[in-house]
mmCIF file of N, CA and C in Angstrom:
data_model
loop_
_atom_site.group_PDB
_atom_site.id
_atom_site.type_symbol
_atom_site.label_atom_id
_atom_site.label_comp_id
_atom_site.label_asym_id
_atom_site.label_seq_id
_atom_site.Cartn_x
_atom_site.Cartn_y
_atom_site.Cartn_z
ATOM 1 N N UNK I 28 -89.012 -32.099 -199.041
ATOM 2 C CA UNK I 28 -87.746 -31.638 -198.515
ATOM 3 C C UNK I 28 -86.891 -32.802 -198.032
ATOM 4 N N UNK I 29 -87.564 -34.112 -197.362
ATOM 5 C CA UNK I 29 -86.863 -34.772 -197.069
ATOM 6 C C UNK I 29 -86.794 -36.139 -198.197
ATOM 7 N N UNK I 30 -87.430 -35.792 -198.798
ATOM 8 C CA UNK I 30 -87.800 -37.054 -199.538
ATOM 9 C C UNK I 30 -88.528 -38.211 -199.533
ATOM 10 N N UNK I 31 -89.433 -37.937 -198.105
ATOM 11 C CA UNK I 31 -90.031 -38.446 -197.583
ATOM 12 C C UNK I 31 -91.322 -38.503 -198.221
ATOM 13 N N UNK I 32 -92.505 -39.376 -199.362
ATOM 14 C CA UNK I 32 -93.425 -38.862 -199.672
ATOM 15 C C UNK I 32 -94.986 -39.693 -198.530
ATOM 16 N N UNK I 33 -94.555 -40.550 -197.865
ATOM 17 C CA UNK I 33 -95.229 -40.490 -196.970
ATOM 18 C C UNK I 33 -96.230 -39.393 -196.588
ATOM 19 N N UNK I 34 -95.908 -38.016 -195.628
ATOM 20 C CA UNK I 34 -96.417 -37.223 -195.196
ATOM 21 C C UNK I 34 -97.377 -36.574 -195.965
ATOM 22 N N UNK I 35 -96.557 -36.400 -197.583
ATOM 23 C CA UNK I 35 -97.329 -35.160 -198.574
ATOM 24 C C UNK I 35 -98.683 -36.257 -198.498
ATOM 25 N N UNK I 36 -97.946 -37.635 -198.735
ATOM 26 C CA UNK I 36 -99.749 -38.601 -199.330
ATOM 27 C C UNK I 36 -100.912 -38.507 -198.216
ATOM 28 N N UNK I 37 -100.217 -38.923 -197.022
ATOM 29 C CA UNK I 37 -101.194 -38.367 -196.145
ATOM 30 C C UNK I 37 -101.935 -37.556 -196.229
ATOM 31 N N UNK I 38 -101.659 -36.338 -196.296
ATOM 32 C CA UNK I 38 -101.977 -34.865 -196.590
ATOM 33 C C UNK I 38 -103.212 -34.675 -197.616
ATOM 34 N N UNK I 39 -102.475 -35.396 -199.085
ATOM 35 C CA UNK I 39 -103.318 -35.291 -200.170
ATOM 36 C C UNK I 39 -104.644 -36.164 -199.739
ATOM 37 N N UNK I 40 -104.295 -37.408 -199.135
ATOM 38 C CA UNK I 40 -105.278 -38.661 -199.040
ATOM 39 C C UNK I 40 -106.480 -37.523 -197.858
ATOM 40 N N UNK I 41 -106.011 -37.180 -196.418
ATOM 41 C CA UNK I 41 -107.027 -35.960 -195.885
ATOM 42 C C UNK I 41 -108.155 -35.241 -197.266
ATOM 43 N N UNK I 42 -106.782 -34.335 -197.786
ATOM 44 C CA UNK I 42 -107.808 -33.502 -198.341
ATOM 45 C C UNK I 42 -108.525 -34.000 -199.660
ATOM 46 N N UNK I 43 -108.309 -34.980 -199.995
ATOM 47 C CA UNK I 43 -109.054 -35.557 -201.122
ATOM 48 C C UNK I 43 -110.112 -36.524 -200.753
ATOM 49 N N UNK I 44 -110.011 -37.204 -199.370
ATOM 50 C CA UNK I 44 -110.898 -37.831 -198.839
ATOM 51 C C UNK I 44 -112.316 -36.743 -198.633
ATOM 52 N N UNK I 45 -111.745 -35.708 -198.178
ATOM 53 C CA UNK I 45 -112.921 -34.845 -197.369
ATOM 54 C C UNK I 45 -113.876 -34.690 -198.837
ATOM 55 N N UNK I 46 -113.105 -33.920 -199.819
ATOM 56 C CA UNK I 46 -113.937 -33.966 -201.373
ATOM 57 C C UNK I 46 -114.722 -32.932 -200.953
ATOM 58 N N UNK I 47 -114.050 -31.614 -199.947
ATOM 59 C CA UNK I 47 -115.067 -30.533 -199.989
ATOM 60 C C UNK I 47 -114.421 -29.356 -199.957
ATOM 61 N N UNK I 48 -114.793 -28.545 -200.446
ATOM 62 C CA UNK I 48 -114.032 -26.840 -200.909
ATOM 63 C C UNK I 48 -113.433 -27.176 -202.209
ATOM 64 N N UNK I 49 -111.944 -26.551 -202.505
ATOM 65 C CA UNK I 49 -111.831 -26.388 -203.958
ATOM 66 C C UNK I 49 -111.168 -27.651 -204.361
ATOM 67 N N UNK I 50 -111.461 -29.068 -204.483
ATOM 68 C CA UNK I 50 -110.735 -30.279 -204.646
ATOM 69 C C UNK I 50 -109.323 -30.350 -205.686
ATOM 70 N N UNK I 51 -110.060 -29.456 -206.654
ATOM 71 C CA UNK I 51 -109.333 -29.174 -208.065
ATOM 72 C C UNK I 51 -107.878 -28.581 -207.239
ATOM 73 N N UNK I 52 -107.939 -27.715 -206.977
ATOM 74 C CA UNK I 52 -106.476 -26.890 -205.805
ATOM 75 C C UNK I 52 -105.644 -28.543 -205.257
ATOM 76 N N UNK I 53 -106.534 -29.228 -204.637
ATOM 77 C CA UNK I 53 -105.557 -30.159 -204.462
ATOM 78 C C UNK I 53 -105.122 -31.095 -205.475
ATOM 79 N N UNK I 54 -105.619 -31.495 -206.124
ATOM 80 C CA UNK I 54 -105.336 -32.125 -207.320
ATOM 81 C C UNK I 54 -104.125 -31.755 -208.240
ATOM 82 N N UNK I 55 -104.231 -30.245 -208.568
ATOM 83 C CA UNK I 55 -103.290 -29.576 -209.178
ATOM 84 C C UNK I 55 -101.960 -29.331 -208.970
ATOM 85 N N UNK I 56 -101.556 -29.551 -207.196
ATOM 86 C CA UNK I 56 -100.751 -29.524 -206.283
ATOM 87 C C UNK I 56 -100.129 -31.083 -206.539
ATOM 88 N N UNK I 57 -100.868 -32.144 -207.223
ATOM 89 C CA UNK I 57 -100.167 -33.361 -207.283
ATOM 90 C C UNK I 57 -98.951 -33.362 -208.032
ATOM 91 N N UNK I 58 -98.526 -33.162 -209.029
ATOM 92 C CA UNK I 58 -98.001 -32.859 -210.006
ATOM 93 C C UNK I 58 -96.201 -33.398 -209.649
ATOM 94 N N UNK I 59 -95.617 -32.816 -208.842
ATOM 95 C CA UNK I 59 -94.190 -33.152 -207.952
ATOM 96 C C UNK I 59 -94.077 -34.395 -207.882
ATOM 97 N N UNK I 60 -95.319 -34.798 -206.882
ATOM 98 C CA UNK I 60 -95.547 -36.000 -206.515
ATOM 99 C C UNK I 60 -95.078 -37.272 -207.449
ATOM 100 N N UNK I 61 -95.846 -37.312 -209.276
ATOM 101 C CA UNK I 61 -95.516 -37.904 -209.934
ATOM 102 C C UNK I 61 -96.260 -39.272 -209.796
ATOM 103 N N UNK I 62 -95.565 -40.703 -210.424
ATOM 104 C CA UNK I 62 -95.646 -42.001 -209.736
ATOM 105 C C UNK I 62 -95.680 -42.410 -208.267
ATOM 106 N N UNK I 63 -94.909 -41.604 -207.749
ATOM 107 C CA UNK I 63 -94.987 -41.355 -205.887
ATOM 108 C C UNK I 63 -96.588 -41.441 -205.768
ATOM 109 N N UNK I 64 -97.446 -40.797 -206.076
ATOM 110 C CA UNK I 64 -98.805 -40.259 -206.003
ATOM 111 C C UNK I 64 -99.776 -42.017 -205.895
ATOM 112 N N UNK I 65 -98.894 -42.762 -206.564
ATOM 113 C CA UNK I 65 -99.863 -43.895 -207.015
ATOM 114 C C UNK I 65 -101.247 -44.646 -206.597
ATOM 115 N N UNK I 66 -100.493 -44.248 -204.853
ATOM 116 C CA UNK I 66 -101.402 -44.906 -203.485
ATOM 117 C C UNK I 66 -102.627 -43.925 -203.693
ATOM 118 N N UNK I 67 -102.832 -42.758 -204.020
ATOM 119 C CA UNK I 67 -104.057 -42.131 -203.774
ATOM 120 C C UNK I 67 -104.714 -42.302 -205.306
ATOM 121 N N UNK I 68 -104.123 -42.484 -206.351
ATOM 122 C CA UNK I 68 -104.731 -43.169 -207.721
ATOM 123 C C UNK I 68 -106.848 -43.338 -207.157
ATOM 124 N N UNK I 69 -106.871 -44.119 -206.351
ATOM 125 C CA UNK I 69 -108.461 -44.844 -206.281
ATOM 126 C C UNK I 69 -109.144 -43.549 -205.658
ATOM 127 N N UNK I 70 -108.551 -42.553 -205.343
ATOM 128 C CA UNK I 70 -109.295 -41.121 -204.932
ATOM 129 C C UNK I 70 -109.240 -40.263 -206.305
ATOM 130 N N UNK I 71 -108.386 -40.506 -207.207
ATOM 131 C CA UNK I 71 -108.295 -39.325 -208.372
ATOM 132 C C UNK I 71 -109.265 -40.082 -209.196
ATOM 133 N N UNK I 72 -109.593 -41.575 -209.132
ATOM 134 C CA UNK I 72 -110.114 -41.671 -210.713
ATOM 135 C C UNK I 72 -111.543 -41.408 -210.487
ATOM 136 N N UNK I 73 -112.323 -41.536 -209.563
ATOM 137 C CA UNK I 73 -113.719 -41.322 -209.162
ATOM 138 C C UNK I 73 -113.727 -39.837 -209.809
ATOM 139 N N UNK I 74 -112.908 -38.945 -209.315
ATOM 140 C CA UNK I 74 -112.894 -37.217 -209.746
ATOM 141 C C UNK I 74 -112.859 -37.043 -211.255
ATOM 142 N N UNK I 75 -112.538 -37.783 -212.327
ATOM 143 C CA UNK I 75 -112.792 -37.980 -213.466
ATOM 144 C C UNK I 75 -114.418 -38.356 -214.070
ATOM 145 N N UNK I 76 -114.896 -38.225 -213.465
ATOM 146 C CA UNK I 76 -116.514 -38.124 -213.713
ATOM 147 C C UNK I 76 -117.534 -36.916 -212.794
ATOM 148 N N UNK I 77 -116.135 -36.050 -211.712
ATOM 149 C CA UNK I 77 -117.365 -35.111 -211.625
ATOM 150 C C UNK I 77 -118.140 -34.299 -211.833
ATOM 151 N N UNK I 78 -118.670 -33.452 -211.393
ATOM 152 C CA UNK I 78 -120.213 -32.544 -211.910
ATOM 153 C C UNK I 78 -118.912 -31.833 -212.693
ATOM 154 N N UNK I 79 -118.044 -31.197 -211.551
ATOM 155 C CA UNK I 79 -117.357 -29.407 -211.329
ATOM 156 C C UNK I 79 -116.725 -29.937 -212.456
ATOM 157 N N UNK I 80 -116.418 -29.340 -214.104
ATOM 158 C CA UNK I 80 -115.712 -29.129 -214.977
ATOM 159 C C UNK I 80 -113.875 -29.222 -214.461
ATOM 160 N N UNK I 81 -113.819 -28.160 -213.477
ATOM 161 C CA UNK I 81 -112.517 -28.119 -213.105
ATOM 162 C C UNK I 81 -112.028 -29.545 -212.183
ATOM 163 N N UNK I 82 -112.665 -30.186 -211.669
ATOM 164 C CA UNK I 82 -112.426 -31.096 -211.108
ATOM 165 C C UNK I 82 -111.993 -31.928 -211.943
ATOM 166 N N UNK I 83 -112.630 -32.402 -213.288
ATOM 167 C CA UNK I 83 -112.884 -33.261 -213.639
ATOM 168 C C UNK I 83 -111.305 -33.089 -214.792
ATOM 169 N N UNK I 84 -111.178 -31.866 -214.953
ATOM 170 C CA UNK I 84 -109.204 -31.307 -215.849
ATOM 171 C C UNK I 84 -108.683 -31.849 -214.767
ATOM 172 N N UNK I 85 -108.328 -31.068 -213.495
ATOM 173 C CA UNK I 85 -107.357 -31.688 -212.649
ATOM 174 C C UNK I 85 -107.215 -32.833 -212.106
ATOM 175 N N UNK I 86 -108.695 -33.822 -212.565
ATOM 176 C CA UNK I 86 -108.262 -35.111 -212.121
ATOM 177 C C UNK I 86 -107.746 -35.810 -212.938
ATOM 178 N N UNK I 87 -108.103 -35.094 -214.271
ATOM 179 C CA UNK I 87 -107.287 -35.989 -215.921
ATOM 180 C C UNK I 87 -105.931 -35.888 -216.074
ATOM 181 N N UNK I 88 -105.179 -34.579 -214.965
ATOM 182 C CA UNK I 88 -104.270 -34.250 -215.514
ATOM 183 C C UNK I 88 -103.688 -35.082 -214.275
ATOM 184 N N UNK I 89 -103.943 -35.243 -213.312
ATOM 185 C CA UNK I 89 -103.213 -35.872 -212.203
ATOM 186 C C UNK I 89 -103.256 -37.105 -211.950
ATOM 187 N N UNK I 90 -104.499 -37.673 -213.316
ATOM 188 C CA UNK I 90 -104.424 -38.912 -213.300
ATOM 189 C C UNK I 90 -103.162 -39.374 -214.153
ATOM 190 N N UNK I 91 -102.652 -38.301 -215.577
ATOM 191 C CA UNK I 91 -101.719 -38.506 -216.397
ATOM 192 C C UNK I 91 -100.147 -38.180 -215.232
ATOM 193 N N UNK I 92 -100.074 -37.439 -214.365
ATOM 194 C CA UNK I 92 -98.729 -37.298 -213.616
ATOM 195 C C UNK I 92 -98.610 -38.514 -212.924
ATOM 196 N N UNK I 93 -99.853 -39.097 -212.447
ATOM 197 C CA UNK I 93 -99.401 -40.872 -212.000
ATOM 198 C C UNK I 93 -99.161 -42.046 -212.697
ATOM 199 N N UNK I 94 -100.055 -42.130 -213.628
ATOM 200 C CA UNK I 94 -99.903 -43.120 -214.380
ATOM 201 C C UNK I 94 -98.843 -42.930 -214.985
ATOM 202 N N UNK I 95 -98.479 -42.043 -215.900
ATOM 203 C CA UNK I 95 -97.871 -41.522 -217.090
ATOM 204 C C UNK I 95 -97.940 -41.908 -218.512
ATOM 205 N N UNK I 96 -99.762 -42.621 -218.631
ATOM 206 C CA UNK I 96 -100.358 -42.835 -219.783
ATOM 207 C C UNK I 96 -101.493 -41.568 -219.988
ATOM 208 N N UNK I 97 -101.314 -41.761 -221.072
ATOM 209 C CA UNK I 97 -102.465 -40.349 -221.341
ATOM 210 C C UNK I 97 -103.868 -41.029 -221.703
ATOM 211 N N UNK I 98 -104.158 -42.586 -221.800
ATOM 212 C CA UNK I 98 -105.372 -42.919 -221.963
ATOM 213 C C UNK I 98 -106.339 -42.926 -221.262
ATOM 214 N N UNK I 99 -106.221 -42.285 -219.484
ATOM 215 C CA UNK I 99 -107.709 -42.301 -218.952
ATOM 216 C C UNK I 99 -107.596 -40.398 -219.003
ATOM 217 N N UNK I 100 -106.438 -39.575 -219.179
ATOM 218 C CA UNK I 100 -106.751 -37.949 -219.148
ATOM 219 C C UNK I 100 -107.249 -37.540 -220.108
ATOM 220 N N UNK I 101 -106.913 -38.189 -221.583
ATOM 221 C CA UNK I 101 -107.057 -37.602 -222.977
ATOM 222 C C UNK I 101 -108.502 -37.086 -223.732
ATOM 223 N N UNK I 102 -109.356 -38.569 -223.052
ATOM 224 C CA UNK I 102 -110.879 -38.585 -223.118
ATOM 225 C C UNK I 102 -111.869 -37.255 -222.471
ATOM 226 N N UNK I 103 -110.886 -37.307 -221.316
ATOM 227 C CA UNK I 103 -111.756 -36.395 -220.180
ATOM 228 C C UNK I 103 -111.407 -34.729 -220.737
ATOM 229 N N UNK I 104 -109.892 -34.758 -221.240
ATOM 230 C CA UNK I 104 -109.490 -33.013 -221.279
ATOM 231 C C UNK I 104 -110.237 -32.735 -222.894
ATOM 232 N N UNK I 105 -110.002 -33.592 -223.665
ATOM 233 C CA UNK I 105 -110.885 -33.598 -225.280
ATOM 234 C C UNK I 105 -112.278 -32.932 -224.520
ATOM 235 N N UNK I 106 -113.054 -33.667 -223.904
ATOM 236 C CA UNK I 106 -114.353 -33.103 -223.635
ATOM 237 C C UNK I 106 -114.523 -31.659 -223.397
ATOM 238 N N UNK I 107 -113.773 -31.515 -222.398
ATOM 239 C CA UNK I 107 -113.953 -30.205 -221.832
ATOM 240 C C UNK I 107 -113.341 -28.829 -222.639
ATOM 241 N N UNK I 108 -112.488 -29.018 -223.862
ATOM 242 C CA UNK I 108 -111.932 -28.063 -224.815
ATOM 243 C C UNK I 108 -112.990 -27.698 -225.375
ATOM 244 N N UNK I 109 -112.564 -26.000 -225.114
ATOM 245 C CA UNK I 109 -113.852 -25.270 -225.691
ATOM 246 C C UNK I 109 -113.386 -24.054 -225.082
ATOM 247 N N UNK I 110 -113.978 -22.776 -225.344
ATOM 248 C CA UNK I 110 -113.583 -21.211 -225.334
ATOM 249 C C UNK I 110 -114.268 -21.149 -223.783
ATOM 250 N N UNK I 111 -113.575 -21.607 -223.051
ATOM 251 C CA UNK I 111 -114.065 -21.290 -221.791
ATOM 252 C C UNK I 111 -112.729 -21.064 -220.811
ATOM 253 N N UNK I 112 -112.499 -20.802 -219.746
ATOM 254 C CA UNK I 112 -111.333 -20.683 -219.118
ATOM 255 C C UNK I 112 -110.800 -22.346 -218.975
ATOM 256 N N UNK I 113 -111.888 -23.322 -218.241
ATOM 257 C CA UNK I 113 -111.317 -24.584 -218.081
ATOM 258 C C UNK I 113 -111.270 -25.173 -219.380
ATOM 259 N N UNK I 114 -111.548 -24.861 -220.412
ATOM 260 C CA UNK I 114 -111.065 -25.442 -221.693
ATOM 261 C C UNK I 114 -110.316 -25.280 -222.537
ATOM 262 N N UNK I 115 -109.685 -23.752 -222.055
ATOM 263 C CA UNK I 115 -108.431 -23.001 -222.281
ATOM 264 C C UNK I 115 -107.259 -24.262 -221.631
ATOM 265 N N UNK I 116 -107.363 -24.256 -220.208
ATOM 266 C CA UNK I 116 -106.948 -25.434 -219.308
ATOM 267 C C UNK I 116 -106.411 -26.568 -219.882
ATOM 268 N N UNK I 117 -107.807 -27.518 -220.531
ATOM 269 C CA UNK I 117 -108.074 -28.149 -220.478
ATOM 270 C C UNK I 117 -106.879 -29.028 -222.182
ATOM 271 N N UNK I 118 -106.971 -27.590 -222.992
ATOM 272 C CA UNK I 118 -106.375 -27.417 -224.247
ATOM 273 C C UNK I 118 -105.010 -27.758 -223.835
ATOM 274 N N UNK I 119 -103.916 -26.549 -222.743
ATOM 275 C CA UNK I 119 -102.643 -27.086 -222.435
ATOM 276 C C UNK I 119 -102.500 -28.216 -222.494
ATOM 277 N N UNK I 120 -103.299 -28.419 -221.136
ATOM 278 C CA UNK I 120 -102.751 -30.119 -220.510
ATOM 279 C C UNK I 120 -102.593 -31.287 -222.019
ATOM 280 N N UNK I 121 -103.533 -30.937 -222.836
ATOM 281 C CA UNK I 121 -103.456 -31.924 -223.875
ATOM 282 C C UNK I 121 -102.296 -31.266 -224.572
ATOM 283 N N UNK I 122 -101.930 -30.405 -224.621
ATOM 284 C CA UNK I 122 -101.014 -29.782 -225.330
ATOM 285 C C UNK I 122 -99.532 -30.164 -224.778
ATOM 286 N N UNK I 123 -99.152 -30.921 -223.248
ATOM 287 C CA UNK I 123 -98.592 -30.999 -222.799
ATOM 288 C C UNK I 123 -98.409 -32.665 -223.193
ATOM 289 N N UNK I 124 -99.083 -33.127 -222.768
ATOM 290 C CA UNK I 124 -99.174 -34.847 -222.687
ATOM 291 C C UNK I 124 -99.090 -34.747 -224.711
ATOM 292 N N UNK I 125 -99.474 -34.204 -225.465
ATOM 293 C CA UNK I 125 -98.940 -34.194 -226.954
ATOM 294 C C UNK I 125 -99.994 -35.280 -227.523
ATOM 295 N N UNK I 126 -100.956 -35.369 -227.330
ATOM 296 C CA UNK I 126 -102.044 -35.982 -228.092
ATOM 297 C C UNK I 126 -103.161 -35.417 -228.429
ATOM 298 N N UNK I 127 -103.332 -35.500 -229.426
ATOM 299 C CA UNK I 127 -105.021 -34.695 -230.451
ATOM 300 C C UNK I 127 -105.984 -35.917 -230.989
ATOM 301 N N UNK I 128 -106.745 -36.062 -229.973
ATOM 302 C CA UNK I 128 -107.998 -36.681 -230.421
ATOM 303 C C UNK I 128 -108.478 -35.911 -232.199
ATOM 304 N N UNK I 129 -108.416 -37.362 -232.845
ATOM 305 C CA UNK I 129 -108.954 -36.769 -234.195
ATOM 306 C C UNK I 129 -110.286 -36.057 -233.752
ATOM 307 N N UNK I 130 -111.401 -36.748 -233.162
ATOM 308 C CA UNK I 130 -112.776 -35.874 -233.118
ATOM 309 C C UNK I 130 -112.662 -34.707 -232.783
ATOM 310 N N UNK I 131 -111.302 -33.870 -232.452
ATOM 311 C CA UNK I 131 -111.515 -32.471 -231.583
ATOM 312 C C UNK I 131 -110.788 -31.598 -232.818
ATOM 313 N N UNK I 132 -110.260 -32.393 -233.837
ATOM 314 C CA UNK I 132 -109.860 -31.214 -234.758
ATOM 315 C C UNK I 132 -110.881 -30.055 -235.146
ATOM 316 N N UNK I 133 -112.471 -30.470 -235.704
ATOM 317 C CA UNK I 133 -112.973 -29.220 -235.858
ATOM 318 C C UNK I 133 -113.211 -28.234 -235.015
ATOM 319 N N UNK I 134 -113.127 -28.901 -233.671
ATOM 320 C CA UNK I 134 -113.292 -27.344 -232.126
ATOM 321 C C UNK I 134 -112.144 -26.588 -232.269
ATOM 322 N N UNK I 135 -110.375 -27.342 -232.816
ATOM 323 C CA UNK I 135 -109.236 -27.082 -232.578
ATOM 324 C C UNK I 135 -109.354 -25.836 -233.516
ATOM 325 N N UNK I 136 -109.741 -26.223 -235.290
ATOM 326 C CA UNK I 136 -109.989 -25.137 -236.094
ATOM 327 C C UNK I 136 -110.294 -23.852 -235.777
ATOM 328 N N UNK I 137 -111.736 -24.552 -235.105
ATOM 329 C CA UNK I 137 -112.133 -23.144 -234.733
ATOM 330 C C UNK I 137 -111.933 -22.425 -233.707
ATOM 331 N N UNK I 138 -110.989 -23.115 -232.863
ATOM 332 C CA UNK I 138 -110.281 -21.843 -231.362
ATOM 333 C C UNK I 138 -109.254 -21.191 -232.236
ATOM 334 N N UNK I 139 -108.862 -21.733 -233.124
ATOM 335 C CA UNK I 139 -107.438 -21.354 -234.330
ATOM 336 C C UNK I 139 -107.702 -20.425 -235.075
ATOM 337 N N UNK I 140 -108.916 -20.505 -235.761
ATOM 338 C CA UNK I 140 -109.008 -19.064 -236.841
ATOM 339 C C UNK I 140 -110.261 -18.939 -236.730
ATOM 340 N N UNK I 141 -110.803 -18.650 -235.333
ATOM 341 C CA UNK I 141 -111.921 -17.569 -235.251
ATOM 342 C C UNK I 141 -111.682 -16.023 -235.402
ATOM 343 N N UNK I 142 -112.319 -15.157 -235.957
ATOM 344 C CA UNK I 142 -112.015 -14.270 -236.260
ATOM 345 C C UNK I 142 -112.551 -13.354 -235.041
ATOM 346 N N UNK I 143 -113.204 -13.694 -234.106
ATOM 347 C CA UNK I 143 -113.989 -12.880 -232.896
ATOM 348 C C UNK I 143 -113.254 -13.681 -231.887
ATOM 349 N N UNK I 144 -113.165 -12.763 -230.553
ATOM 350 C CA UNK I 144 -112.774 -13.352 -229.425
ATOM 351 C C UNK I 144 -113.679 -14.188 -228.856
ATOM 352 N N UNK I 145 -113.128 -15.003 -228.380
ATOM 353 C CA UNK I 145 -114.023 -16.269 -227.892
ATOM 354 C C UNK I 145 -114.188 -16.175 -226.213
ATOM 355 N N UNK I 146 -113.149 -15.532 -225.771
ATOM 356 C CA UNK I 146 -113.041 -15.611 -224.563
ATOM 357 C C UNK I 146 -112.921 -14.178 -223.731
ATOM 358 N N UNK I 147 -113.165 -14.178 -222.569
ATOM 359 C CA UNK I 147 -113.266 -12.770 -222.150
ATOM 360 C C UNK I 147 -112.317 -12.320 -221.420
ATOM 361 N N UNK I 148 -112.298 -10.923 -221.895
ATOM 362 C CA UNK I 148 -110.469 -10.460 -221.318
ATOM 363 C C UNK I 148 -110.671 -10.239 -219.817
ATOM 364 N N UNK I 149 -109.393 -11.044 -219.130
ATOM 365 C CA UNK I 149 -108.815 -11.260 -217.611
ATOM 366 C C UNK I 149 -108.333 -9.937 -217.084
ATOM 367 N N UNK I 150 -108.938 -9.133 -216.163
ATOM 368 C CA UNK I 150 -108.622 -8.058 -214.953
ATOM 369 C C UNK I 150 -106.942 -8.560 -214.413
ATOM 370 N N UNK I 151 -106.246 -7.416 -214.579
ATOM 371 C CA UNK I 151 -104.590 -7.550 -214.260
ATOM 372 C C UNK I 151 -103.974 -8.596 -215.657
ATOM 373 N N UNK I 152 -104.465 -8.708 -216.350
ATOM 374 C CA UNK I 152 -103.225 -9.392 -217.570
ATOM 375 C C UNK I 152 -103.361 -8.712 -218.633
ATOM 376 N N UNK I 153 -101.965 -8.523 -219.231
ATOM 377 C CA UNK I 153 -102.038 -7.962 -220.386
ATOM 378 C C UNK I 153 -101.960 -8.641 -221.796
ATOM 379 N N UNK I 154 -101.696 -9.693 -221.611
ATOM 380 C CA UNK I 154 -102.526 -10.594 -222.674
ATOM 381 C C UNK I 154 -103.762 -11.400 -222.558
ATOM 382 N N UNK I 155 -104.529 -11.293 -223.938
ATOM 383 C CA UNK I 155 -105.364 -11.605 -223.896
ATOM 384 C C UNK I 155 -105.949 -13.312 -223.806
ATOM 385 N N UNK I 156 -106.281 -13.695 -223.070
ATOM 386 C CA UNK I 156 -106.370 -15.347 -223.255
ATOM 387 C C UNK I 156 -106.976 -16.011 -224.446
ATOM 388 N N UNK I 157 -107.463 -15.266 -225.457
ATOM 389 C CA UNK I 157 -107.994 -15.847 -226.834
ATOM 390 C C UNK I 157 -106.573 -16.069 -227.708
ATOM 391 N N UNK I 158 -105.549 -15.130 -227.203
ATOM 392 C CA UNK I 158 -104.336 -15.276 -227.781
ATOM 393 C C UNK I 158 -103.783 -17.121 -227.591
ATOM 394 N N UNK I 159 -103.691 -17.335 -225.855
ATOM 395 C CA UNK I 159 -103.177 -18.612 -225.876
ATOM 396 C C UNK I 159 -104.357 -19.733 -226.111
ATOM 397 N N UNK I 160 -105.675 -19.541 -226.525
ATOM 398 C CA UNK I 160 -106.226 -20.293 -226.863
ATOM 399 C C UNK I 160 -105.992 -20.407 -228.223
ATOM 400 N N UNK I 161 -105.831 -19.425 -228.873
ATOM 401 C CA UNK I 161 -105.794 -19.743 -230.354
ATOM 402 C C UNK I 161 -104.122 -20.656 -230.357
ATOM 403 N N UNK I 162 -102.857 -19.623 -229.807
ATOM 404 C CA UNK I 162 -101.649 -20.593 -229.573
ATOM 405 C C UNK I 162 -101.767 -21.968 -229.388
ATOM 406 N N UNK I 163 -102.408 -22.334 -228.640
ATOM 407 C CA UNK I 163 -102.442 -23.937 -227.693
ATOM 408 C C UNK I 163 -103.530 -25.241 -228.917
ATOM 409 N N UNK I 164 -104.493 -24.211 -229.500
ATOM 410 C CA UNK I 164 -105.017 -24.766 -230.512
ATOM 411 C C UNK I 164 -104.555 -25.287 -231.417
ATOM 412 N N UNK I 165 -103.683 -24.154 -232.429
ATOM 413 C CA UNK I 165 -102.425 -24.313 -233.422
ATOM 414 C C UNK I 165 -101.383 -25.257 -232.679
ATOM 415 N N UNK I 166 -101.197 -25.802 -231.722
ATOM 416 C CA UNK I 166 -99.940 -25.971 -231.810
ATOM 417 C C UNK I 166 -100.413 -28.023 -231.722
ATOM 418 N N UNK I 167 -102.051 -28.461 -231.264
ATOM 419 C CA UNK I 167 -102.112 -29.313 -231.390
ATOM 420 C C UNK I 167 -102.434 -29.820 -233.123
ATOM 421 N N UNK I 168 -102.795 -28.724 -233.657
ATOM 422 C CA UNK I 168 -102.875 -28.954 -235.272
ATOM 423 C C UNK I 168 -101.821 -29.191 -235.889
ATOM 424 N N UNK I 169 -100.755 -28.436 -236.038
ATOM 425 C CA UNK I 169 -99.598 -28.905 -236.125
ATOM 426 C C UNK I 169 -98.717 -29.935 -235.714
ATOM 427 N N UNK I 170 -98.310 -30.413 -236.733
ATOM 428 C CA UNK I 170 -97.325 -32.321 -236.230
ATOM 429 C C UNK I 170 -96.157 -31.591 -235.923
ATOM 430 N N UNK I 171 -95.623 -32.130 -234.363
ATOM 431 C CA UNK I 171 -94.154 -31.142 -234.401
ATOM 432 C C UNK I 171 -92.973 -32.314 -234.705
#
């Protein structure tokens, strides 16, 4: 509000220091921040190797909103693509930053023209998420 990013880093640097409850929530919240974010950089890149799957998207992706290279997120979100919710995730973000690891074309194929749902339908939505997995798949196959 004020333009002040002081306070937010503080904030983030607290709750990313502690590294306990849902880390990923804060991570995901970086995003505004941008290059601003830079100072807490040596707290996000450790989170790129953790256990939690989701940790390990939101630290690729918040490592790409600071840097604004996609070479330490690209490695990490490639891994984790796959018919799962965080690899649904994991598919955008690469879908966003606009790079397709050649090794992930045959997973890409097959989130693209599986003929069975891969993924399991979400309580309160009326689309189905195999829909934007197959979408988000196709759209890294395609050169735009």
């Amino acid at each position: 509000m004020t333009g002040d990013t002081a306070p937010a880093l503080r904030t983030f640097e607290e709750l990313l220091s502690a590294a306990q409850g849902p880390t990923h929530w804060h991570l995901g919240r970086l995003q505004p921040l941008g290059s601003a974010a830079a100072p807490l950089l040596s707290l996000v890149e450790p989170m790129l190797t953790a256990r939690y799957e989701w940790t390990r998207a939101t630290a690729a992706e918040a490592h790409y909103w600071i840097t604004g290279s996609p070479d330490g997120a690209v490695p990490v979100l490639a891994e984790l693509v796959g018919p799962s919710p965080v690899g649904l995730h994991a598919l955008k973000a690469l879908a966003v930053i606009g790079r397709t690891p050649e090794e992930l074309r045959p997973t890409l194929r097959a989130c693209a023209f599986s003929p069975r749902r891969l993924l399991s339908a979400t309580p309160f939505s009326e689309d189905h998420e195999d829909e934007e997995l197959r979408a988000a798949a196709w759209s890294l196959l395609t050169p735009s």
